Each structure stands twice: as structure tokens, then as C-alpha cells.
């Protein structure tokens, strides 16, 4: 899988951002281990709290279609500065992927950086912690 294809997906879905409150458009493209990719945008709400980030929109689309494990995810927010996934989205990525998941933080198809989940969310709290506690 080319990073560029995932970034293109994020850029396409960014155009669908529903963000009348922040005016901050975000798009994401997520690659699952099946080889399929899904896109998503941020979706805001007048009550603010129900707002869903682009990354989670894309992930939940995939999971609800039967996908199970994430391989890589691209995110495009600002086109001027790199926009990293928020803490909540990092936690959600970690539910469906290990520390090797690649996180592509892009401004454009040509301008991006690649981080691993291990770099941006070390020491993750996972279901293993819950299982250990119940022993
Ligand atoms: N946002 C995302 O979609 N992804 C992130 O990782 C950071 C924040 C959205 C949520 C909200 O609609 C807007 O950006 C401003 O916070």
C-alpha cells in the first residue's frame, strides 16, 4: 500500500468535513489488514461534545463493515502545519492495532511524516490490562 493512496483518501474525505463551529477540516484514510481502505471526516455538533474526529469516523466505518485490525492511518487537518491525531483517536487506533501501526501525518500527497503508534502512544492501556486484573 502506497502512503500516497491513503493520503489521497484523507484529502478527499476532508472535503466532506462537517465543521461549522471550528471551521477546521480534517480527513482520514485507514488501511485495515484485509487490504481495504476507508475514509472519514470530522463531524461536529451544536452540543460540541458529540463531535467525532475524522480518524474515528474512518475507523468505525471499517469496524462496522467487519474489519478487525488496522495497518496504517493517514490524517490531514491543517494544510500548513502537521495535524497529529488527538489523544482519544490514538487510544481508539490502539484498540485495533499494535505499536507498529503507521500513522501518516500529511499536509499533501508530497509533504508528510510517518510515525509509529509506539512513538506517539507508548505505554498504551489495552484490554490486556483488564484481563490481567481479572486473574
Ligand atoms: N479533529 C479531528 O478530526 N481529528 C483530530 O485528531 C484532531 C481534531 C477535529 C475535531 C473537531 O471537529 C476539529 O478537529 C477541531 O478540534
Tab-separated table of C-alpha atoms in Angstrom, residues 25-123:
chain	number	residue	atom	x	y	z
A	25	UNK	CA	-11.497	20.451	8.293
A	26	UNK	CA	-9.965	17.027	8.890
A	27	UNK	CA	-9.918	13.912	6.728
A	28	UNK	CA	-8.573	10.437	7.384
A	29	UNK	CA	-7.892	7.273	5.424
A	30	UNK	CA	-7.413	3.975	7.233
A	31	UNK	CA	-5.923	0.768	5.848
A	32	UNK	CA	-7.013	-2.474	7.503
A	33	UNK	CA	-5.082	-5.752	7.343
A	34	UNK	CA	-7.695	-7.028	4.823
A	35	UNK	CA	-6.183	-4.544	2.366
A	36	UNK	CA	-9.332	-2.420	2.293
A	37	UNK	CA	-9.271	1.302	2.983
A	38	UNK	CA	-11.973	3.535	4.417
A	39	UNK	CA	-12.192	7.305	4.599
A	40	UNK	CA	-13.769	9.623	7.121
A	41	UNK	CA	-14.153	13.284	8.078
A	42	UNK	CA	-14.756	15.159	11.307
A	43	UNK	CA	-18.418	15.659	12.136
A	44	UNK	CA	-19.254	18.397	14.633
A	45	UNK	CA	-22.348	19.059	16.703
A	46	UNK	CA	-24.054	22.126	18.196
A	47	UNK	CA	-23.616	20.499	21.615
A	48	UNK	CA	-19.839	20.201	20.885
A	49	UNK	CA	-19.375	17.007	22.942
A	50	UNK	CA	-20.809	14.617	20.337
A	51	UNK	CA	-18.214	15.780	17.773
A	52	UNK	CA	-16.455	12.889	16.067
A	53	UNK	CA	-12.921	13.164	14.715
A	54	UNK	CA	-12.093	12.132	11.154
A	55	UNK	CA	-9.894	9.235	12.294
A	56	UNK	CA	-12.647	7.700	14.400
A	57	UNK	CA	-15.229	8.169	11.656
A	58	UNK	CA	-12.989	6.203	9.262
A	59	UNK	CA	-12.122	3.520	11.833
A	60	UNK	CA	-15.722	2.990	12.928
A	61	UNK	CA	-16.826	2.712	9.309
A	62	UNK	CA	-14.323	-0.102	8.796
A	63	UNK	CA	-15.018	-1.932	12.037
A	64	UNK	CA	-18.750	-1.827	11.377
A	65	UNK	CA	-18.133	-3.403	7.969
A	66	UNK	CA	-16.332	-6.337	9.580
A	67	UNK	CA	-12.718	-5.138	9.562
A	68	UNK	CA	-10.677	-6.111	12.601
A	69	UNK	CA	-7.082	-4.831	12.533
A	70	UNK	CA	-5.550	-1.541	11.441
A	71	UNK	CA	-2.293	-1.448	9.478
A	72	UNK	CA	-1.931	2.264	8.747
A	73	UNK	CA	-3.853	5.513	9.012
A	74	UNK	CA	-3.375	8.849	7.277
A	75	UNK	CA	-4.699	12.140	8.623
A	76	UNK	CA	-4.885	15.577	7.022
A	77	UNK	CA	-6.015	18.570	9.075
A	78	UNK	CA	-4.289	21.885	8.501
A	79	UNK	CA	-2.606	22.149	5.110
A	80	UNK	CA	0.041	24.466	6.619
A	81	UNK	CA	1.053	22.578	9.783
A	82	UNK	CA	1.133	18.870	10.563
A	83	UNK	CA	-2.011	17.825	12.436
A	84	UNK	CA	-1.428	14.864	14.747
A	85	UNK	CA	-4.285	12.596	15.843
A	86	UNK	CA	-5.817	13.668	19.154
A	87	UNK	CA	-5.360	11.542	22.277
A	88	UNK	CA	-8.802	9.970	22.023
A	89	UNK	CA	-8.144	8.867	18.437
A	90	UNK	CA	-4.727	7.454	19.402
A	91	UNK	CA	-6.464	5.358	22.044
A	92	UNK	CA	-9.043	4.133	19.511
A	93	UNK	CA	-6.315	3.258	16.986
A	94	UNK	CA	-4.564	1.265	19.737
A	95	UNK	CA	-7.708	-0.815	20.296
A	96	UNK	CA	-7.438	-2.176	16.759
A	97	UNK	CA	-3.711	-2.086	16.057
A	98	UNK	CA	-0.359	-2.727	17.678
A	99	UNK	CA	2.596	-0.402	18.243
A	100	UNK	CA	3.750	-0.935	14.636
A	101	UNK	CA	0.708	0.747	13.086
A	102	UNK	CA	1.931	3.515	10.829
A	103	UNK	CA	0.429	6.953	11.337
A	104	UNK	CA	0.879	9.195	8.317
A	105	UNK	CA	0.535	12.856	9.214
A	106	UNK	CA	0.139	14.765	5.980
A	107	UNK	CA	-0.222	18.252	4.582
A	108	UNK	CA	-0.362	16.974	0.994
A	109	UNK	CA	0.487	13.874	-1.045
A	110	UNK	CA	4.100	15.060	-1.188
A	111	UNK	CA	4.523	16.527	2.275
A	112	UNK	CA	4.031	14.069	5.132
A	113	UNK	CA	5.725	12.449	8.097
A	114	UNK	CA	5.339	8.867	9.249
A	115	UNK	CA	5.258	7.856	12.904
A	116	UNK	CA	4.539	4.526	14.537
A	117	UNK	CA	1.917	4.151	17.246
A	118	UNK	CA	4.764	3.137	19.555
A	119	UNK	CA	6.209	6.614	19.072
A	120	UNK	CA	3.037	8.624	19.563
A	121	UNK	CA	1.281	6.459	22.180
A	122	UNK	CA	3.777	4.409	24.220
A	123	UNK	CA	2.633	2.553	27.327
